[in-house]
Tab-separated table of C-alpha atoms in Angstrom:
chain	number	residue	atom	x	y	z
A	199	MET	CA	112.857	56.501	145.978
A	200	PHE	CA	116.011	57.808	144.305
A	201	GLU	CA	118.092	58.735	147.398
A	202	ASP	CA	119.628	55.270	147.617
A	203	LEU	CA	121.036	55.021	144.066
A	204	ARG	CA	124.656	54.100	143.818
A	205	PHE	CA	124.970	57.011	141.359
A	206	PRO	CA	122.119	59.609	141.258
A	207	VAL	CA	121.577	59.541	137.513
A	208	ILE	CA	118.276	58.617	135.871
A	209	ALA	CA	117.847	57.603	132.198
A	210	ALA	CA	114.889	59.779	131.057
A	211	PRO	CA	111.879	58.248	129.392
A	212	MET	CA	112.289	59.164	125.676
A	213	ALA	CA	109.099	58.225	123.798
A	214	GLY	CA	109.063	57.397	120.162
A	215	GLY	CA	111.937	54.844	120.129
A	216	PRO	CA	115.079	55.991	121.829
A	217	THR	CA	114.307	54.415	125.210
A	218	THR	CA	114.514	50.651	125.145
A	219	PRO	CA	114.473	47.908	127.762
A	220	GLU	CA	118.141	47.328	127.066
A	221	LEU	CA	118.965	51.009	127.811
A	222	VAL	CA	116.999	51.007	131.046
A	223	ALA	CA	118.611	47.748	132.109
A	224	ALA	CA	122.136	48.990	131.324
A	225	VAL	CA	121.722	52.189	133.317
A	226	THR	CA	120.298	50.443	136.304
A	227	ALA	CA	123.157	47.867	136.129
A	228	ALA	CA	125.623	50.828	136.196
A	229	GLY	CA	124.138	52.094	139.435
A	230	GLY	CA	121.568	54.498	138.167
A	231	PHE	CA	117.828	54.310	137.510
A	232	GLY	CA	115.817	54.065	134.281
A	233	PHE	CA	112.361	54.916	133.100
A	234	LEU	CA	110.583	53.156	130.287
A	235	ALA	CA	108.628	55.504	128.020
A	236	GLY	CA	104.966	54.565	127.872
A	237	GLY	CA	103.943	57.415	125.531
A	238	TYR	CA	102.669	56.451	122.047
A	239	LEU	CA	102.653	52.731	122.940
A	240	SER	CA	99.636	50.427	123.155
A	241	ALA	CA	98.919	48.856	126.491
A	242	ASP	CA	99.995	45.460	125.161
A	243	VAL	CA	103.336	46.769	123.863
A	244	LEU	CA	103.988	48.570	127.172
A	245	ALA	CA	103.283	45.324	129.094
A	246	ASP	CA	105.766	43.539	126.821
A	247	ARG	CA	108.500	46.085	127.358
A	248	ILE	CA	107.962	46.007	131.145
A	249	ALA	CA	108.276	42.250	131.031
A	250	LYS	CA	111.430	42.456	128.838
A	251	THR	CA	113.024	44.983	131.152
A	252	ALA	CA	112.331	42.809	134.122
A	253	GLU	CA	114.010	39.955	132.372
A	254	LEU	CA	117.097	42.090	131.785
A	255	THR	CA	117.508	43.588	135.286
A	256	GLY	CA	116.504	42.636	138.756
A	257	GLU	CA	116.759	46.238	139.800
A	258	PRO	CA	113.814	48.607	140.230
A	259	PHE	CA	112.846	50.722	137.214
A	260	GLY	CA	110.011	53.124	136.356
A	261	VAL	CA	107.425	53.791	133.685
A	262	ASN	CA	106.336	57.232	132.384
A	263	LEU	CA	102.779	57.903	131.150
A	264	PHE	CA	101.384	60.926	129.204
A	265	VAL	CA	98.416	62.551	130.924
A	266	PRO	CA	95.789	63.266	128.195
A	267	GLY	CA	94.531	66.774	127.715
A	268	GLU	CA	91.476	68.175	126.140
A	269	ALA	CA	91.003	68.202	122.292
A	270	ALA	CA	92.073	71.480	120.906
A	271	GLY	CA	89.899	73.323	118.366
A	272	ALA	CA	92.762	74.761	116.334
A	273	ASP	CA	92.543	74.902	112.519
A	274	LEU	CA	94.844	72.272	111.072
A	275	GLY	CA	94.052	72.897	107.396
A	276	GLY	CA	97.164	74.730	106.331
A	277	HIS	CA	99.477	72.414	108.397
A	278	ILE	CA	97.839	69.378	106.842
A	279	GLU	CA	98.574	70.642	103.346
A	280	ARG	CA	102.188	71.483	104.203
A	281	TRP	CA	102.763	67.947	105.417
A	282	ARG	CA	100.839	66.399	102.610
A	283	ALA	CA	103.534	67.629	100.202
A	284	GLU	CA	106.130	65.906	102.339
A	285	ALA	CA	104.051	62.682	102.466
A	286	GLU	CA	103.855	62.681	98.628
A	287	ARG	CA	107.604	63.099	98.445
A	288	HIS	CA	108.087	59.984	100.550
A	289	GLY	CA	105.303	58.011	99.005
A	290	VAL	CA	103.081	57.653	102.104
A	291	GLU	CA	99.732	59.005	103.302
A	292	PRO	CA	99.433	61.558	106.132
A	293	GLY	CA	98.119	60.195	109.345
A	294	GLU	CA	94.602	60.975	110.550
A	295	PRO	CA	94.820	64.229	112.622
A	296	SER	CA	92.551	62.860	115.350
A	297	TRP	CA	92.603	63.301	119.078
A	298	ASP	CA	93.122	60.316	121.401
A	299	ASP	CA	93.958	59.790	125.094
A	300	ASP	CA	97.084	57.718	124.372
A	301	ALA	CA	95.405	54.677	125.892
A	302	TYR	CA	96.043	56.311	129.242
A	303	GLY	CA	93.483	54.310	131.244
A	304	GLU	CA	94.645	50.962	129.785
A	305	LYS	CA	98.267	51.759	130.428
A	306	LEU	CA	97.543	52.807	134.008
A	307	GLU	CA	96.021	49.337	134.515
A	308	VAL	CA	99.133	47.809	133.081
A	309	VAL	CA	101.492	49.550	135.594
A	310	LEU	CA	99.125	48.679	138.422
A	311	GLU	CA	98.982	45.036	137.351
A	312	ARG	CA	102.809	44.875	136.972
A	313	LYS	CA	103.421	46.718	140.285
A	314	VAL	CA	105.855	49.133	138.769
A	315	PRO	CA	107.846	50.676	141.598
A	316	VAL	CA	107.821	54.195	140.216
A	317	VAL	CA	105.359	55.721	137.797
A	318	SER	CA	105.961	59.223	136.452
A	319	PHE	CA	103.591	61.478	134.637
A	320	THR	CA	104.104	64.133	131.972
A	321	PHE	CA	101.774	66.802	130.532
A	322	GLY	CA	99.720	67.031	133.776
A	323	THR	CA	98.968	65.349	137.042
A	324	PRO	CA	97.185	62.111	137.549
A	325	SER	CA	93.848	62.337	139.420
A	326	PRO	CA	93.981	62.033	143.243
A	327	ALA	CA	92.058	58.738	142.875
A	328	ASP	CA	94.725	57.352	140.464
A	329	VAL	CA	97.546	58.458	142.926
A	330	GLU	CA	95.683	56.653	145.668
A	331	ARG	CA	95.383	53.497	143.603
A	332	LEU	CA	99.113	53.573	142.842
A	333	HIS	CA	100.049	54.160	146.519
A	334	ALA	CA	97.795	51.373	147.624
A	335	ASN	CA	99.581	49.123	145.061
A	336	GLY	CA	103.030	49.981	146.439
A	337	SER	CA	104.080	52.407	143.645
A	338	LYS	CA	105.630	55.861	144.110
A	339	VAL	CA	104.348	58.694	141.922
A	340	ALA	CA	106.549	61.339	140.278
A	341	VAL	CA	105.177	64.259	138.214
A	342	THR	CA	107.164	66.427	135.615
A	343	VAL	CA	106.751	70.136	136.364
A	344	THR	CA	108.024	73.178	134.436
A	345	SER	CA	106.920	75.972	136.814
A	346	PRO	CA	106.364	76.587	140.539
A	347	VAL	CA	102.548	76.686	139.919
A	348	GLU	CA	102.695	73.203	138.346
A	349	ALA	CA	104.773	72.052	141.301
A	350	ASP	CA	102.020	73.159	143.672
A	351	GLN	CA	99.454	71.264	141.723
A	352	ALA	CA	101.531	68.069	141.735
A	353	VAL	CA	102.003	68.329	145.474
A	354	ALA	CA	98.239	68.865	145.912
A	355	VAL	CA	97.395	65.438	144.237
A	356	GLY	CA	99.830	63.572	146.430
A	357	ALA	CA	102.985	63.169	144.283
A	358	ASP	CA	105.932	61.571	146.078
A	359	ALA	CA	108.565	63.336	143.923
A	360	LEU	CA	108.789	66.096	141.299
A	361	VAL	CA	110.791	65.879	138.093
A	362	VAL	CA	111.791	69.601	137.610
A	363	GLN	CA	112.242	70.269	133.980
A	364	GLY	CA	114.148	73.281	132.754
A	365	PHE	CA	113.547	74.836	129.358
A	366	GLU	CA	116.956	73.437	128.249
A	367	ALA	CA	115.477	69.971	127.856
A	368	GLY	CA	115.139	68.168	124.604
A	369	ALA	CA	111.867	66.876	123.194
A	370	HIS	CA	108.563	67.891	124.645
A	371	ARG	CA	108.158	70.355	127.424
A	372	GLY	CA	106.188	68.844	130.279
A	373	LEU	CA	103.816	71.823	130.327
A	374	PHE	CA	100.432	71.016	131.867
A	375	ALA	CA	98.821	73.396	129.299
A	376	ASP	CA	100.261	74.774	126.078
A	377	GLU	CA	99.613	78.521	125.581
A	378	PRO	CA	99.330	78.989	121.842
A	379	GLY	CA	100.554	82.544	121.817
A	380	ALA	CA	103.584	81.993	124.040
A	381	GLU	CA	106.960	81.059	122.735
A	382	GLY	CA	107.756	77.582	124.105
A	383	GLY	CA	104.105	77.227	125.221
A	384	GLY	CA	104.456	79.030	128.498
A	385	ALA	CA	106.813	80.226	131.232
A	386	GLN	CA	110.396	79.288	130.740
A	387	TYR	CA	112.618	78.538	133.711
A	388	GLY	CA	116.164	77.209	133.510
A	389	VAL	CA	116.671	74.023	135.413
A	390	LEU	CA	118.754	75.566	138.188
A	391	SER	CA	116.369	78.547	138.791
A	392	LEU	CA	113.371	76.277	138.713
A	393	LEU	CA	114.961	73.848	141.088
A	394	ARG	CA	115.690	76.637	143.638
A	395	LEU	CA	112.119	78.035	143.314
A	396	VAL	CA	110.489	74.690	143.805
A	397	SER	CA	112.673	73.601	146.669
A	398	ALA	CA	111.612	76.716	148.479
A	399	ARG	CA	108.003	75.605	148.425
A	400	THR	CA	108.151	71.847	149.046
A	401	ASP	CA	110.140	69.249	150.879
A	402	LEU	CA	109.427	66.510	148.329
A	403	PRO	CA	112.419	64.859	146.620
A	404	LEU	CA	113.250	66.763	143.465
A	405	VAL	CA	114.792	65.287	140.295
A	406	ALA	CA	116.401	67.821	137.984
A	407	THR	CA	116.300	67.492	134.209
A	408	GLY	CA	117.009	69.724	131.217
A	409	GLY	CA	120.198	69.983	129.203
A	410	LEU	CA	122.235	67.818	131.583
A	411	VAL	CA	124.906	65.807	129.694
A	412	HIS	CA	128.021	66.246	131.809
A	413	GLY	CA	128.991	64.983	135.240
A	414	ALA	CA	129.474	68.627	136.289
A	415	ASP	CA	125.845	69.222	135.434
A	416	ILE	CA	124.882	66.441	137.850
A	417	ALA	CA	127.068	67.845	140.574
A	418	ALA	CA	125.530	71.295	140.006
A	419	VAL	CA	121.916	70.176	140.408
A	420	LEU	CA	122.793	68.053	143.455
A	421	ALA	CA	124.411	71.155	145.056
A	422	ALA	CA	121.235	73.029	144.198
A	423	GLY	CA	119.027	70.571	146.089
A	424	ALA	CA	118.134	67.740	143.681
A	425	VAL	CA	118.328	64.132	144.874
A	426	ALA	CA	119.134	62.926	141.312
A	427	ALA	CA	119.622	64.152	137.725
A	428	GLN	CA	117.512	62.863	134.909
A	429	LEU	CA	119.366	62.724	131.465
A	430	GLY	CA	117.871	62.002	128.085
A	431	THR	CA	120.037	63.605	125.439
A	432	ALA	CA	123.147	62.131	127.139
A	433	PHE	CA	121.864	58.699	126.234
A	434	LEU	CA	120.571	59.352	122.709
A	435	ARG	CA	123.616	57.901	121.169
A	436	ALA	CA	124.157	55.095	123.606
A	437	ASP	CA	124.534	51.705	121.924
A	438	GLU	CA	121.436	50.420	123.603
A	439	ALA	CA	119.223	53.316	122.581
A	440	GLY	CA	116.694	52.949	119.787
A	441	THR	CA	117.558	56.332	118.226
A	442	GLN	CA	117.238	56.251	114.437
A	443	PRO	CA	120.507	56.386	112.450
A	444	ALA	CA	119.742	59.677	110.808
A	445	HIS	CA	118.999	61.222	114.144
A	446	ARG	CA	122.235	59.798	115.621
A	447	GLN	CA	124.230	61.209	112.683
A	448	ALA	CA	122.691	64.684	113.047
A	449	LEU	CA	123.605	64.679	116.776
A	450	ALA	CA	127.174	63.473	115.978
A	451	ASP	CA	127.622	65.998	113.290
A	452	GLY	CA	126.637	68.941	115.476
A	453	GLY	CA	126.457	72.453	114.224
A	454	ARG	CA	122.667	72.714	114.193
A	455	PRO	CA	121.071	75.020	116.788
A	456	THR	CA	117.960	73.872	118.710
A	457	ALA	CA	114.610	75.561	118.913
A	458	PHE	CA	111.139	74.991	120.207
A	459	THR	CA	108.654	73.853	117.617
A	460	ARG	CA	105.058	72.514	117.394
A	461	ALA	CA	105.644	71.418	113.802
A	462	PHE	CA	105.894	67.724	114.558
A	463	SER	CA	103.371	67.115	117.375
A	464	GLY	CA	101.322	70.242	118.075
A	465	ARG	CA	103.061	70.668	121.434
A	466	PRO	CA	106.263	72.732	122.094
A	467	ALA	CA	109.339	70.483	121.859
A	468	ARG	CA	113.046	71.212	121.480
A	469	SER	CA	114.519	69.904	118.255
A	470	LEU	CA	117.608	70.422	116.133
A	471	VAL	CA	116.687	72.918	113.491
A	472	ASN	CA	116.031	71.292	110.161
A	473	ARG	CA	113.830	72.193	107.230
A	474	ALA	CA	110.583	71.218	108.888
A	475	VAL	CA	111.385	73.316	111.998
A	476	ALA	CA	112.458	76.244	109.894
A	477	ASP	CA	109.516	76.180	107.446
A	478	PHE	CA	106.585	74.857	109.500
A	479	SER	CA	107.080	76.187	113.054
A	480	ALA	CA	105.656	79.679	112.590
A	481	THR	CA	102.275	78.412	111.481
A	482	ALA	CA	102.115	75.108	113.388
A	483	PRO	CA	98.885	74.977	115.497
A	484	SER	CA	98.681	74.147	119.153
A	485	ALA	CA	96.886	70.799	118.626
A	486	TYR	CA	98.297	67.736	120.421
A	487	PRO	CA	98.111	64.893	119.677
A	488	GLN	CA	96.276	65.652	116.380
A	489	VAL	CA	99.453	67.044	114.695
A	490	ASN	CA	101.522	64.162	116.140
A	491	ASN	CA	99.157	61.669	114.574
A	492	LEU	CA	99.129	63.595	111.252
A	493	THR	CA	102.948	63.604	110.926
A	494	LYS	CA	103.845	60.220	112.417
A	495	PRO	CA	103.820	58.124	109.220
A	496	ILE	CA	105.623	60.858	107.327
A	497	ARG	CA	108.386	61.139	109.939
A	498	ALA	CA	108.668	57.394	110.030
A	499	ALA	CA	109.142	57.215	106.279
A	500	ALA	CA	111.817	59.960	106.514
A	501	GLY	CA	113.627	58.017	109.125
A	502	LYS	CA	113.645	54.926	106.982
A	503	ALA	CA	114.956	56.990	104.024
A	504	GLY	CA	117.678	58.603	106.108
A	505	ASP	CA	116.185	62.104	105.548
A	506	PRO	CA	116.825	64.214	108.633
A	507	GLU	CA	115.181	67.285	107.265
A	508	ILE	CA	111.596	66.368	108.198
A	509	MET	CA	112.348	64.103	111.210
A	510	SER	CA	111.775	65.173	114.805
A	511	LEU	CA	115.359	65.479	115.774
A	512	TYR	CA	114.627	66.066	119.478
A	513	ALA	CA	117.607	66.999	121.577
A	514	GLY	CA	118.510	69.289	124.497
A	515	GLN	CA	120.439	72.501	124.220
A	516	THR	CA	123.805	70.938	125.078
A	517	TYR	CA	123.580	67.896	122.728
A	518	GLU	CA	126.910	68.593	121.169
A	519	LEU	CA	128.635	67.742	124.462
A	520	ALA	CA	127.026	64.315	124.752
A	521	GLY	CA	129.038	61.207	123.891
A	522	SER	CA	128.304	57.784	122.490
A	523	GLY	CA	129.160	54.145	123.251
A	524	PRO	CA	127.748	51.657	125.705
A	525	ALA	CA	125.446	53.080	128.296
A	526	ALA	CA	127.699	51.740	131.093
A	527	SER	CA	130.608	53.706	129.695
A	528	ILE	CA	128.493	56.866	129.460
A	529	VAL	CA	127.549	56.472	133.138
A	530	GLU	CA	131.162	55.756	134.090
A	531	ARG	CA	132.266	58.999	132.322
A	532	LEU	CA	129.557	60.969	134.051
A	533	GLN	CA	130.682	59.528	137.474
A	534	THR	CA	134.343	60.601	136.794
A	535	GLU	CA	133.279	64.076	135.694
A	536	ALA	CA	130.907	64.450	138.720
A	537	ARG	CA	133.730	63.516	141.111
A	538	GLU	CA	136.101	65.991	139.462
A	539	ALA	CA	133.411	68.667	139.833
A	540	ALA	CA	133.006	67.782	143.498
A	541	THR	CA	136.760	68.114	144.001
A	542	ARG	CA	136.655	71.520	142.567
A	543	LEU	CA	133.884	72.385	145.019
A	544	SER	CA	136.177	71.433	147.881
A	545	ARG	CA	137.762	74.911	147.383
A	546	LEU	CA	134.631	76.323	149.144
A	547	ARG	CA	135.585	74.640	152.459
């Protein structure tokens, strides 16, 4: 699935705008692999983006889907009022804090109809029946896991590969279940330790992800047993990415720490620390996607206004080391750095 890539780097599916057909096509053209982000999109928009990507590249690419969870019964009252003040400041109405399944069933039909070569899943596992349908259709299935227990569950449903996500990763943790009382929503494994633990219990191909922005990071996870490295933050400032200008500027400026927060979506996600993270995180409920639906129009308005203080500035721990420019040049830099790291490893011979 990923073992035959000219360069074992995968552009991560970054929902909410950063991942574009142009970014996926550019990374595949440079010898890597790209995932379109299906999260938050309607089935029709996802179908259009798959078609657009297919126009831009003749190489295989993947699609990522969010697995819907159960509706949480958390009290959103106080969080709604905090965000209402921000909505008034930007002249918009808060969104309806309702639960939905992210059109999961409809989007699954889209990837089946379009015969997408690789379909990955985040926030849980697809059902064994869905895995069987995808396999019968010629698709491979990958599942994002954040712990050895989740890895076992993904193997049990018939996954063909695991995306092993360390706590260093930007944006949402791929946790199957968010534990409200736990910092970060649950167990926290670094990408290297999790990679080693998971590789000890399965022979499935493993893709490592989480805070990887340098070629040496890619070399490290390959040495630890991964078949490829999945990078998101490294491509946030790529020319082809759809990252909002204020988000790009905050990444370029640096200086902000990162932290887990439920403030924007109701699920733990790593973001640059801004006013929303600092002021709203402590009382943010574990209620996804209700909180995400509540804050979406407010964050969109902040983005248009260039106000980074209440935007979801998602990024991995090592964001300050990521560069910018055309995606092809980013991949080329990563290749050079990875080769240099491999040369250093030759001292072990």
